[in-house]
Structure formats: structure tokens, C-alpha cells
């Protein structure tokens, strides 16, 4: 996934905010930009549930919420995903609160209310772009009982290691970067062969499918007439 490709559809943002009026106002403003789809959670516990049910590109979190507060929510998210951008927004301007956001809550940014909307949008898009790059370069990712190392082109499952060639690893990287989303055959062909090519991507896909045959949860699906999708339950994904 690259930022240029994602401009064709909005980024998915989890927004945790217990003040309903503030949540509605921010949701409307961000969605009117055309860059985002905002999913609002009224408290930290609901946000955590939604996070584990959906794929988000960024988390926008108010600091002070009942039940599970913002920094604790961010800490839980950061435990399972070291890449996703976390941005805190709050009226709390205390230095101690800001430091806690970074040290405990895994913040990428902390923005005081009232929010400068154009600046917030710019920061959100920049952070998402950076996360996309990090996800595809030198990051190990685990799902179910598999661990994939893009640096060594290898997949480890229990005590078994699958070795990929460069084309296979390139295709798998793309599927991982757009996990649970469809990647077109044309995109994968250009990535694998460095240009539009009449050769089929199917042999590469079949090799990757064979690597995940022992899993009941990790599957590469064929989207007929379109492309392929690496499907993994959200709560099984871990980045290192």
C-alpha cells in the first residue's frame, strides 16, 4: 500500500471521544475533507473493542475518558501494534499528561484543543504515510503461528521454515501491507516483474498459499476477476 493508492479511498480512523458533541463535530469536519472515514467510540473500552474488530489506519484518542482512559487505551493498542499512528487530542495542557501520552500511551503526537483542523489533517496523513512505509520495510510480522521476516524472505511456522524468492517476498509484502484488503493482479504483476507483463502471477500466489495451508485462520483468497487478499483475524496480527 502506498499513500498515492490510498487517496482513492478514505483512511479509516478510530476516534475515541466521550463528549458526543465534540465527537460529532470532529467526525463531520474530518470526513468533509474527503480523506477519512471516522469510527467513533464513546469510551476507551468501546474503542478497544472496535480496534480489535476492524482495520484502522490511525487512532485519534481523547486523553480523559471514563472506564479505560486514553493513555491506557493507547498502551493496549501499542502492545499489539508498534506501527499504527496514535494521536492524542485533549484540553489538558499539562506537561506531565503529555509525557504520559508518549511514555505510557505510545503517542506519535499530542495535540491540544481547540484543534487547528488543517494542521491536524496534515499531521494525520503524514503519520499514516510514515506507518505505511514502516510496515513494508524491515518489519517482522506475526499472525496465527506464523512469523514473516521480510529481510530474510522467510516464513517460520512452528519449527518449519518456508524460504521465498525475491518475487514471492515482494508479492507477500504487498499483501501484508494491505492485509484484509484486495490487491489487484495488475499491481502484483508490476511489483513482481517491474513492468506490466503477460506472465501470470498465479504460480507465485500458489506458492504463498501453500505456506499457509496449515492454518485455519490465515488465508490468501482469490477475488475473482480482481486480485487477491491476505485475510487474517485482526487480533492475531503482531508487528515487531
GROMACS .gro file of C-alpha atoms in nm:
model
  240
    1UNK     CA    1   0.000   0.000   0.000
    2UNK     CA    2   0.129   0.343  -0.085
    3UNK     CA    3  -0.021   0.679   0.006
    4UNK     CA    4  -0.089   0.762  -0.359
    5UNK     CA    5  -0.300   0.448  -0.394
    6UNK     CA    6  -0.489   0.514  -0.072
    7UNK     CA    7  -0.601   0.862  -0.184
    8UNK     CA    8  -0.860   0.682  -0.395
    9UNK     CA    9  -1.040   0.578  -0.078
   10UNK     CA   10  -1.053   0.738   0.266
   11UNK     CA   11  -0.829   0.638   0.554
   12UNK     CA   12  -1.007   0.457   0.838
   13UNK     CA   13  -0.967   0.635   1.172
   14UNK     CA   14  -1.072   0.515   1.517
   15UNK     CA   15  -1.177   0.820   1.720
   16UNK     CA   16  -1.221   0.768   2.095
   17UNK     CA   17  -1.409   1.062   2.248
   18UNK     CA   18  -1.663   1.057   2.531
   19UNK     CA   19  -1.808   1.403   2.461
   20UNK     CA   20  -2.074   1.336   2.199
   21UNK     CA   21  -2.092   1.691   2.060
   22UNK     CA   22  -1.714   1.711   2.021
   23UNK     CA   23  -1.712   1.368   1.858
   24UNK     CA   24  -1.984   1.459   1.606
   25UNK     CA   25  -1.818   1.790   1.522
   26UNK     CA   26  -1.475   1.635   1.467
   27UNK     CA   27  -1.616   1.342   1.271
   28UNK     CA   28  -1.805   1.577   1.037
   29UNK     CA   29  -1.506   1.806   0.987
   30UNK     CA   30  -1.260   1.527   0.913
   31UNK     CA   31  -1.495   1.340   0.682
   32UNK     CA   32  -1.576   1.658   0.490
   33UNK     CA   33  -1.209   1.674   0.393
   34UNK     CA   34  -1.267   1.360   0.188
   35UNK     CA   35  -0.959   1.192   0.330
   36UNK     CA   36  -1.104   0.998   0.623
   37UNK     CA   37  -1.382   0.773   0.742
   38UNK     CA   38  -1.422   0.820   1.118
   39UNK     CA   39  -1.547   0.546   1.351
   40UNK     CA   40  -1.641   0.699   1.686
   41UNK     CA   41  -1.616   0.518   2.020
   42UNK     CA   42  -1.779   0.683   2.319
   43UNK     CA   43  -1.524   0.549   2.569
   44UNK     CA   44  -1.197   0.362   2.590
   45UNK     CA   45  -1.347   0.017   2.637
   46UNK     CA   46  -1.567   0.054   2.331
   47UNK     CA   47  -1.267   0.184   2.136
   48UNK     CA   48  -1.063  -0.122   2.231
   49UNK     CA   49  -1.344  -0.349   2.115
   50UNK     CA   50  -1.374  -0.166   1.783
   51UNK     CA   51  -0.997  -0.171   1.735
   52UNK     CA   52  -1.000  -0.549   1.754
   53UNK     CA   53  -1.291  -0.579   1.512
   54UNK     CA   54  -1.174  -0.352   1.230
   55UNK     CA   55  -0.866  -0.242   1.039
   56UNK     CA   56  -0.772   0.119   1.111
   57UNK     CA   57  -0.505   0.342   0.962
   58UNK     CA   58  -0.480   0.573   1.265
   59UNK     CA   59  -0.614   0.614   1.619
   60UNK     CA   60  -0.729   0.956   1.740
   61UNK     CA   61  -0.776   0.944   2.116
   62UNK     CA   62  -0.901   1.187   2.379
   63UNK     CA   63  -0.694   1.156   2.695
   64UNK     CA   64  -0.955   1.172   2.970
   65UNK     CA   65  -1.232   0.916   2.931
   66UNK     CA   66  -1.428   0.706   3.182
   67UNK     CA   67  -1.351   0.338   3.222
   68UNK     CA   68  -1.037   0.295   3.015
   69UNK     CA   69  -0.863   0.630   2.978
   70UNK     CA   70  -0.686   0.744   2.664
   71UNK     CA   71  -0.328   0.664   2.758
   72UNK     CA   72  -0.422   0.318   2.885
   73UNK     CA   73  -0.612   0.255   2.562
   74UNK     CA   74  -0.311   0.368   2.362
   75UNK     CA   75  -0.085   0.142   2.566
   76UNK     CA   76  -0.306  -0.160   2.489
   77UNK     CA   77  -0.306  -0.078   2.119
   78UNK     CA   78   0.068  -0.024   2.118
   79UNK     CA   79   0.126  -0.364   2.281
   80UNK     CA   80  -0.017  -0.537   1.975
   81UNK     CA   81   0.076  -0.289   1.703
   82UNK     CA   82   0.401  -0.095   1.706
   83UNK     CA   83   0.325   0.078   1.377
   84UNK     CA   84  -0.025   0.228   1.378
   85UNK     CA   85  -0.015   0.605   1.444
   86UNK     CA   86  -0.167   0.718   1.775
   87UNK     CA   87  -0.259   1.085   1.812
   88UNK     CA   88  -0.392   1.226   2.139
   89UNK     CA   89  -0.614   1.534   2.148
   90UNK     CA   90  -0.704   1.699   2.477
   91UNK     CA   91  -0.774   2.023   2.658
   92UNK     CA   92  -0.519   1.903   2.913
   93UNK     CA   93  -0.204   2.107   2.850
   94UNK     CA   94  -0.008   1.979   3.150
   95UNK     CA   95   0.342   1.865   3.060
   96UNK     CA   96   0.303   1.556   3.280
   97UNK     CA   97  -0.004   1.447   3.083
   98UNK     CA   98   0.173   1.496   2.753
   99UNK     CA   99   0.475   1.297   2.870
  100UNK     CA  100   0.246   1.016   2.986
  101UNK     CA  101   0.089   1.014   2.642
  102UNK     CA  102   0.426   0.943   2.486
  103UNK     CA  103   0.585   0.724   2.755
  104UNK     CA  104   0.280   0.519   2.853
  105UNK     CA  105   0.037   0.563   2.567
  106UNK     CA  106   0.275   0.520   2.274
  107UNK     CA  107   0.187   0.857   2.122
  108UNK     CA  108   0.309   0.973   1.784
  109UNK     CA  109   0.167   1.319   1.853
  110UNK     CA  110  -0.023   1.511   2.121
  111UNK     CA  111  -0.245   1.799   2.011
  112UNK     CA  112  -0.419   2.046   2.241
  113UNK     CA  113  -0.780   2.152   2.197
  114UNK     CA  114  -0.907   2.362   2.033
  115UNK     CA  115  -0.767   2.180   1.734
  116UNK     CA  116  -0.626   2.350   1.426
  117UNK     CA  117  -0.811   2.128   1.178
  118UNK     CA  118  -0.595   2.182   0.866
  119UNK     CA  119  -0.282   2.111   1.071
  120UNK     CA  120  -0.439   1.801   1.227
  121UNK     CA  121  -0.533   1.666   0.883
  122UNK     CA  122  -0.181   1.728   0.755
  123UNK     CA  123  -0.027   1.551   1.054
  124UNK     CA  124  -0.264   1.255   1.031
  125UNK     CA  125  -0.188   1.199   0.663
  126UNK     CA  126   0.186   1.233   0.722
  127UNK     CA  127   0.179   0.982   1.010
  128UNK     CA  128  -0.023   0.733   0.806
  129UNK     CA  129   0.222   0.765   0.519
  130UNK     CA  130   0.514   0.701   0.752
  131UNK     CA  131   0.341   0.397   0.905
  132UNK     CA  132   0.276   0.251   0.561
  133UNK     CA  133   0.646   0.279   0.479
  134UNK     CA  134   0.750   0.121   0.810
  135UNK     CA  135   0.508  -0.167   0.764
  136UNK     CA  136   0.672  -0.263   0.439
  137UNK     CA  137   1.041  -0.223   0.521
  138UNK     CA  138   1.231  -0.445   0.761
  139UNK     CA  139   0.941  -0.520   0.994
  140UNK     CA  140   0.871  -0.871   1.117
  141UNK     CA  141   0.504  -0.956   1.139
  142UNK     CA  142   0.337  -1.249   1.312
  143UNK     CA  143  -0.009  -1.389   1.253
  144UNK     CA  144  -0.153  -1.707   1.398
  145UNK     CA  145   0.158  -1.925   1.446
  146UNK     CA  146   0.349  -1.771   1.155
  147UNK     CA  147   0.632  -1.518   1.170
  148UNK     CA  148   0.740  -1.349   0.849
  149UNK     CA  149   1.079  -1.180   0.817
  150UNK     CA  150   1.095  -0.959   0.504
  151UNK     CA  151   1.471  -0.918   0.541
  152UNK     CA  152   1.541  -1.290   0.503
  153UNK     CA  153   1.243  -1.373   0.278
  154UNK     CA  154   1.137  -1.642   0.525
  155UNK     CA  155   0.820  -1.759   0.696
  156UNK     CA  156   0.851  -1.963   1.016
  157UNK     CA  157   0.564  -2.186   1.125
  158UNK     CA  158   0.625  -2.389   1.441
  159UNK     CA  159   0.963  -2.546   1.358
  160UNK     CA  160   0.919  -2.529   0.981
  161UNK     CA  161   1.076  -2.256   0.766
  162UNK     CA  162   0.949  -2.158   0.422
  163UNK     CA  163   1.204  -1.979   0.205
  164UNK     CA  164   1.076  -1.735  -0.059
  165UNK     CA  165   1.248  -1.590  -0.361
  166UNK     CA  166   1.254  -1.215  -0.420
  167UNK     CA  167   0.940  -1.206  -0.635
  168UNK     CA  168   0.743  -1.414  -0.385
  169UNK     CA  169   0.857  -1.195  -0.096
  170UNK     CA  170   0.769  -0.879  -0.288
  171UNK     CA  171   0.416  -1.005  -0.351
  172UNK     CA  172   0.374  -1.116   0.011
  173UNK     CA  173   0.498  -0.775   0.133
  174UNK     CA  174   0.225  -0.608  -0.071
  175UNK     CA  175  -0.044  -0.842   0.059
  176UNK     CA  176   0.071  -0.780   0.417
  177UNK     CA  177   0.075  -0.403   0.368
  178UNK     CA  178  -0.288  -0.425   0.253
  179UNK     CA  179  -0.387  -0.707   0.485
  180UNK     CA  180  -0.760  -0.789   0.469
  181UNK     CA  181  -0.792  -0.571   0.160
  182UNK     CA  182  -0.785  -0.666  -0.208
  183UNK     CA  183  -0.473  -0.612  -0.418
  184UNK     CA  184  -0.529  -0.626  -0.794
  185UNK     CA  185  -0.349  -0.874  -1.015
  186UNK     CA  186  -0.212  -0.584  -1.218
  187UNK     CA  187  -0.048  -0.429  -0.911
  188UNK     CA  188   0.113  -0.757  -0.813
  189UNK     CA  189   0.240  -0.826  -1.165
  190UNK     CA  190   0.408  -0.485  -1.184
  191UNK     CA  191   0.564  -0.537  -0.841
  192UNK     CA  192   0.691  -0.886  -0.922
  193UNK     CA  193   0.814  -0.825  -1.277
  194UNK     CA  194   0.888  -0.449  -1.255
  195UNK     CA  195   0.659  -0.375  -1.551
  196UNK     CA  196   0.324  -0.478  -1.698
  197UNK     CA  197   0.379  -0.835  -1.810
  198UNK     CA  198   0.177  -1.108  -1.975
  199UNK     CA  199   0.316  -1.364  -1.735
  200UNK     CA  200   0.074  -1.494  -1.475
  201UNK     CA  201   0.108  -1.408  -1.107
  202UNK     CA  202  -0.067  -1.736  -1.025
  203UNK     CA  203   0.246  -1.952  -0.962
  204UNK     CA  204   0.367  -1.701  -0.703
  205UNK     CA  205   0.026  -1.693  -0.536
  206UNK     CA  206   0.010  -2.073  -0.527
  207UNK     CA  207   0.349  -2.085  -0.355
  208UNK     CA  208   0.230  -1.838  -0.091
  209UNK     CA  209  -0.098  -2.023  -0.044
  210UNK     CA  210   0.098  -2.343   0.023
  211UNK     CA  211   0.291  -2.169   0.302
  212UNK     CA  212  -0.031  -2.101   0.493
  213UNK     CA  213  -0.212  -2.429   0.429
  214UNK     CA  214  -0.173  -2.548   0.789
  215UNK     CA  215  -0.362  -2.251   0.932
  216UNK     CA  216  -0.735  -2.236   0.990
  217UNK     CA  217  -0.719  -1.857   1.012
  218UNK     CA  218  -0.459  -1.723   0.766
  219UNK     CA  219  -0.575  -1.748   0.406
  220UNK     CA  220  -0.492  -1.594   0.071
  221UNK     CA  221  -0.825  -1.551  -0.105
  222UNK     CA  222  -0.880  -1.514  -0.477
  223UNK     CA  223  -1.114  -1.226  -0.554
  224UNK     CA  224  -1.239  -1.346  -0.890
  225UNK     CA  225  -1.163  -1.110  -1.174
  226UNK     CA  226  -0.991  -0.860  -0.944
  227UNK     CA  227  -0.697  -0.992  -0.746
  228UNK     CA  228  -0.603  -1.141  -0.410
  229UNK     CA  229  -0.638  -1.072  -0.038
  230UNK     CA  230  -0.437  -1.195   0.260
  231UNK     CA  231  -0.704  -1.249   0.524
  232UNK     CA  232  -0.600  -1.261   0.890
  233UNK     CA  233  -0.817  -1.206   1.201
  234UNK     CA  234  -0.734  -0.861   1.335
  235UNK     CA  235  -0.649  -0.983   1.686
  236UNK     CA  236  -0.385  -1.224   1.552
  237UNK     CA  237  -0.164  -0.961   1.389
  238UNK     CA  238   0.156  -0.858   1.569
  239UNK     CA  239   0.438  -0.636   1.446
  240UNK     CA  240   0.793  -0.643   1.583
   0.00000   0.00000   0.00000
